[in-house]
Amino acid sequence: MVVWKQYLKSFASSFELSIAPNILYLAQRYAMWDYSEANIQHFWERGISHVKHLPLGFQAALKRIELSSTPDIDVLFYGSLNERRVNILNQLPKQGLRVEVLQDVFGKERDKWIARSKVVLNMHYFDSQIFEIVRCFYLMTNGVAVVSEVNPNTSIQAAYLNGIVATPYEQLVQTCVNLCMQPETQLAQQKEALQTMQALPQANIMQQLLKAA
């Protein structure tokens, strides 16, 4: 049974990517970096061509979760809820998995839940189909096995693909089941996640951006 940590909130299930007026104002006047190549494309379409890509990489100070050797949670999900997310979350317990759903839980408290979990599930909220690297890079940095929604039209850097179990929306449930039932595969994915991030030192990324400024 899914253990809900907060009441289900109502949100629109679709979203058209747009740039807030205040962000647009600043981007027209100052140098700007953005983590998403898809976002940068939207700036370019508005005639703002100086926005630079800032990939998120490995920062040793963020590696601070000690994963349990005997995790008691199969699948952890945290974040806002809408129909498409709830649809997947409601199917997982029917497959015999223990699922925990957190909302408004952050910092050390959330790290404790992550440490107890075999898999952390990442799903798109909006229809914009941008890989949630801001959410996932912290998990990968800590060697967490992440099952992430990646559809054919999802915008994601190739460098991150080995660090997650990239899965189309329709296959998320079965992928979670398979990974939870295969401890050796879980461990291999945990190592792959960490190695993926370690191959992208944030300091090097910043140096390259500053040199190009």
CSV table of C-alpha atoms in Angstrom, one decimal:
chain,number,residue,atom,x,y,z
A,1,MET,CA,0.0,0.0,0.0
A,2,VAL,CA,1.3,3.4,-0.9
A,3,VAL,CA,2.0,5.4,2.3
A,4,TRP,CA,1.0,9.0,1.5
A,5,LYS,CA,3.0,11.6,3.4
A,6,GLN,CA,0.8,14.5,2.5
A,7,TYR,CA,-2.6,15.0,0.9
A,8,LEU,CA,-2.8,14.9,-2.9
A,9,LYS,CA,-2.5,18.3,-4.3
A,10,SER,CA,-4.3,19.4,-7.5
A,11,PHE,CA,-2.2,20.7,-10.3
A,12,ALA,CA,-2.7,21.1,-14.0
A,13,SER,CA,-1.4,18.0,-15.8
A,14,SER,CA,0.0,19.9,-18.8
A,15,PHE,CA,2.5,22.7,-19.1
A,16,GLU,CA,3.7,24.8,-21.9
A,17,LEU,CA,7.3,25.8,-21.3
A,18,SER,CA,7.6,29.5,-21.0
A,19,ILE,CA,10.0,32.0,-19.6
A,20,ALA,CA,8.8,34.3,-16.8
A,21,PRO,CA,9.0,38.0,-17.7
A,22,ASN,CA,11.5,38.8,-14.9
A,23,ILE,CA,13.8,36.0,-16.2
A,24,LEU,CA,13.5,37.3,-19.7
A,25,TYR,CA,14.2,40.8,-18.6
A,26,LEU,CA,17.4,39.7,-16.8
A,27,ALA,CA,18.5,37.4,-19.7
A,28,GLN,CA,18.3,40.3,-22.1
A,29,ARG,CA,20.7,42.4,-20.0
A,30,TYR,CA,23.1,40.0,-18.3
A,31,ALA,CA,25.1,36.9,-18.9
A,32,MET,CA,23.2,33.8,-18.0
A,33,TRP,CA,23.8,30.1,-17.6
A,34,ASP,CA,21.2,27.4,-17.7
A,35,TYR,CA,21.4,23.7,-16.9
A,36,SER,CA,18.9,22.7,-19.7
A,37,GLU,CA,19.7,22.8,-23.4
A,38,ALA,CA,16.0,22.8,-24.1
A,39,ASN,CA,15.6,25.9,-22.0
A,40,ILE,CA,18.4,27.6,-23.9
A,41,GLN,CA,16.7,26.8,-27.1
A,42,HIS,CA,13.7,28.8,-25.9
A,43,PHE,CA,15.9,31.7,-25.1
A,44,TRP,CA,17.4,31.5,-28.6
A,45,GLU,CA,13.9,31.5,-30.1
A,46,ARG,CA,13.4,34.8,-28.4
A,47,GLY,CA,16.5,36.3,-29.8
A,48,ILE,CA,18.7,35.8,-26.7
A,49,SER,CA,21.7,33.9,-28.0
A,50,HIS,CA,24.3,34.5,-25.2
A,51,VAL,CA,22.8,32.0,-22.7
A,52,LYS,CA,25.4,29.4,-22.0
A,53,HIS,CA,24.9,25.7,-21.0
A,54,LEU,CA,25.9,24.8,-17.5
A,55,PRO,CA,25.8,21.0,-17.0
A,56,LEU,CA,25.5,19.7,-13.5
A,57,GLY,CA,28.5,17.6,-12.4
A,58,PHE,CA,30.1,15.9,-9.5
A,59,GLN,CA,30.7,17.8,-6.3
A,60,ALA,CA,32.3,15.8,-3.5
A,61,ALA,CA,30.7,17.8,-0.8
A,62,LEU,CA,27.3,16.5,-1.9
A,63,LYS,CA,28.2,12.9,-1.5
A,64,ARG,CA,26.8,12.4,2.0
A,65,ILE,CA,24.2,9.6,2.0
A,66,GLU,CA,25.3,6.3,3.4
A,67,LEU,CA,23.1,3.8,1.6
A,68,SER,CA,21.7,0.9,3.7
A,69,SER,CA,23.0,-2.6,3.0
A,70,THR,CA,19.5,-3.9,3.9
A,71,PRO,CA,17.0,-1.4,2.4
A,72,ASP,CA,13.5,-1.9,3.5
A,73,ILE,CA,11.8,0.3,0.9
A,74,ASP,CA,11.5,-0.9,-2.6
A,75,VAL,CA,10.6,2.4,-4.4
A,76,LEU,CA,10.8,5.9,-3.1
A,77,PHE,CA,9.2,8.8,-4.8
A,78,TYR,CA,9.2,12.4,-3.7
A,79,GLY,CA,7.7,15.5,-5.3
A,80,SER,CA,4.3,17.0,-6.2
A,81,LEU,CA,1.6,14.7,-7.5
A,82,ASN,CA,-0.6,14.8,-10.5
A,83,GLU,CA,-2.6,12.3,-12.4
A,84,ARG,CA,0.2,10.8,-14.5
A,85,ARG,CA,2.4,10.3,-11.5
A,86,VAL,CA,-0.3,8.9,-9.3
A,87,ASN,CA,-1.2,6.4,-12.0
A,88,ILE,CA,2.3,4.9,-11.8
A,89,LEU,CA,2.5,5.0,-8.0
A,90,ASN,CA,-0.8,3.2,-7.6
A,91,GLN,CA,0.3,0.4,-9.8
A,92,LEU,CA,3.6,-0.4,-8.0
A,93,PRO,CA,2.1,-1.8,-4.7
A,94,LYS,CA,-0.1,-4.1,-6.8
A,95,GLN,CA,3.1,-5.7,-8.0
A,96,GLY,CA,4.1,-6.4,-4.4
A,97,LEU,CA,6.5,-3.5,-3.9
A,98,ARG,CA,6.7,-1.3,-0.8
A,99,VAL,CA,6.4,2.2,-2.0
A,100,GLU,CA,6.9,5.4,0.0
A,101,VAL,CA,5.7,8.8,-1.3
A,102,LEU,CA,7.1,12.0,0.3
A,103,GLN,CA,6.0,15.6,-0.1
A,104,ASP,CA,7.6,18.6,1.5
A,105,VAL,CA,10.4,16.5,3.0
A,106,PHE,CA,13.9,17.9,2.5
A,107,GLY,CA,17.5,17.8,3.6
A,108,LYS,CA,18.7,15.3,6.1
A,109,GLU,CA,15.2,13.9,6.7
A,110,ARG,CA,14.8,13.1,3.0
A,111,ASP,CA,18.3,11.7,2.9
A,112,LYS,CA,17.3,9.1,5.5
A,113,TRP,CA,14.5,7.9,3.3
A,114,ILE,CA,16.8,7.7,0.3
A,115,ALA,CA,19.3,5.7,2.2
A,116,ARG,CA,16.6,3.1,3.0
A,117,SER,CA,15.4,2.7,-0.6
A,118,LYS,CA,16.4,0.2,-3.3
A,119,VAL,CA,15.2,2.5,-6.1
A,120,VAL,CA,14.3,6.2,-6.3
A,121,LEU,CA,11.7,6.9,-9.1
A,122,ASN,CA,11.8,10.0,-11.2
A,123,MET,CA,8.9,11.0,-13.4
A,124,HIS,CA,8.1,14.0,-15.5
A,125,TYR,CA,5.4,16.3,-14.1
A,126,PHE,CA,4.9,18.5,-17.1
A,127,ASP,CA,4.6,17.7,-20.8
A,128,SER,CA,7.7,19.7,-21.5
A,129,GLN,CA,9.7,16.4,-21.4
A,130,ILE,CA,12.9,17.8,-19.9
A,131,PHE,CA,15.0,15.3,-17.9
A,132,GLU,CA,15.0,16.5,-14.3
A,133,ILE,CA,18.8,16.6,-13.8
A,134,VAL,CA,18.5,19.0,-10.9
A,135,ARG,CA,16.6,16.3,-9.0
A,136,CYS,CA,18.7,13.3,-10.3
A,137,PHE,CA,22.3,14.6,-10.1
A,138,TYR,CA,22.2,14.6,-6.3
A,139,LEU,CA,20.9,11.0,-6.3
A,140,MET,CA,23.6,9.9,-8.8
A,141,THR,CA,26.3,11.7,-6.8
A,142,ASN,CA,25.3,9.5,-3.9
A,143,GLY,CA,25.3,6.3,-5.9
A,144,VAL,CA,21.5,5.8,-5.8
A,145,ALA,CA,19.8,3.5,-8.3
A,146,VAL,CA,17.4,5.9,-10.2
A,147,VAL,CA,14.7,4.7,-12.5
A,148,SER,CA,13.9,7.8,-14.5
A,149,GLU,CA,11.2,8.5,-17.1
A,150,VAL,CA,12.9,9.0,-20.4
A,151,ASN,CA,10.6,9.0,-23.5
A,152,PRO,CA,11.7,9.3,-27.1
A,153,ASN,CA,11.1,13.1,-27.0
A,154,THR,CA,12.7,13.7,-23.6
A,155,SER,CA,15.6,16.2,-23.6
A,156,ILE,CA,18.5,14.6,-21.8
A,157,GLN,CA,22.3,14.9,-22.2
A,158,ALA,CA,23.9,11.6,-23.4
A,159,ALA,CA,26.5,11.9,-20.6
A,160,TYR,CA,23.8,11.2,-18.0
A,161,LEU,CA,22.2,8.1,-19.6
A,162,ASN,CA,24.4,5.5,-18.0
A,163,GLY,CA,23.8,7.0,-14.5
A,164,ILE,CA,20.1,6.2,-14.6
A,165,VAL,CA,17.8,3.4,-15.7
A,166,ALA,CA,16.2,5.3,-18.5
A,167,THR,CA,12.6,4.1,-19.1
A,168,PRO,CA,9.6,5.2,-21.1
A,169,TYR,CA,6.5,6.1,-19.1
A,170,GLU,CA,4.6,2.9,-20.0
A,171,GLN,CA,7.4,0.7,-18.8
A,172,LEU,CA,8.2,2.4,-15.4
A,173,VAL,CA,6.3,-0.1,-13.3
A,174,GLN,CA,7.9,-3.2,-14.8
A,175,THR,CA,11.4,-1.6,-14.7
A,176,CYS,CA,11.0,-0.9,-11.0
A,177,VAL,CA,9.8,-4.4,-10.3
A,178,ASN,CA,12.7,-5.9,-12.3
A,179,LEU,CA,15.3,-3.8,-10.5
A,180,CYS,CA,13.9,-4.4,-7.0
A,181,MET,CA,14.0,-8.1,-7.6
A,182,GLN,CA,17.7,-8.1,-8.8
A,183,PRO,CA,20.0,-7.1,-6.0
A,184,GLU,CA,23.2,-7.5,-8.1
A,185,THR,CA,21.8,-5.3,-10.8
A,186,GLN,CA,20.9,-2.7,-8.2
A,187,LEU,CA,24.4,-2.6,-6.9
A,188,ALA,CA,25.8,-2.4,-10.4
A,189,GLN,CA,23.5,0.5,-11.2
A,190,GLN,CA,24.5,2.3,-7.9
A,191,LYS,CA,28.2,2.1,-9.0
A,192,GLU,CA,27.3,3.2,-12.5
A,193,ALA,CA,25.4,6.2,-11.2
A,194,LEU,CA,28.4,7.4,-9.1
A,195,GLN,CA,30.9,6.8,-11.8
A,196,THR,CA,28.8,8.8,-14.3
A,197,MET,CA,28.9,11.8,-12.1
A,198,GLN,CA,32.6,11.5,-11.1
A,199,ALA,CA,33.4,11.6,-14.9
A,200,LEU,CA,31.8,15.1,-14.9
A,201,PRO,CA,33.7,17.2,-12.2
A,202,GLN,CA,31.8,20.4,-11.6
A,203,ALA,CA,35.1,22.3,-11.1
A,204,ASN,CA,36.2,21.4,-14.6
A,205,ILE,CA,32.8,22.4,-16.1
A,206,MET,CA,33.0,25.8,-14.3
A,207,GLN,CA,36.6,26.4,-15.5
A,208,GLN,CA,35.6,25.9,-19.1
A,209,LEU,CA,32.6,28.2,-18.8
A,210,LEU,CA,34.6,31.0,-17.2
A,211,LYS,CA,37.4,30.7,-19.8
A,212,ALA,CA,34.7,31.1,-22.5
A,213,ALA,CA,33.2,34.1,-20.9
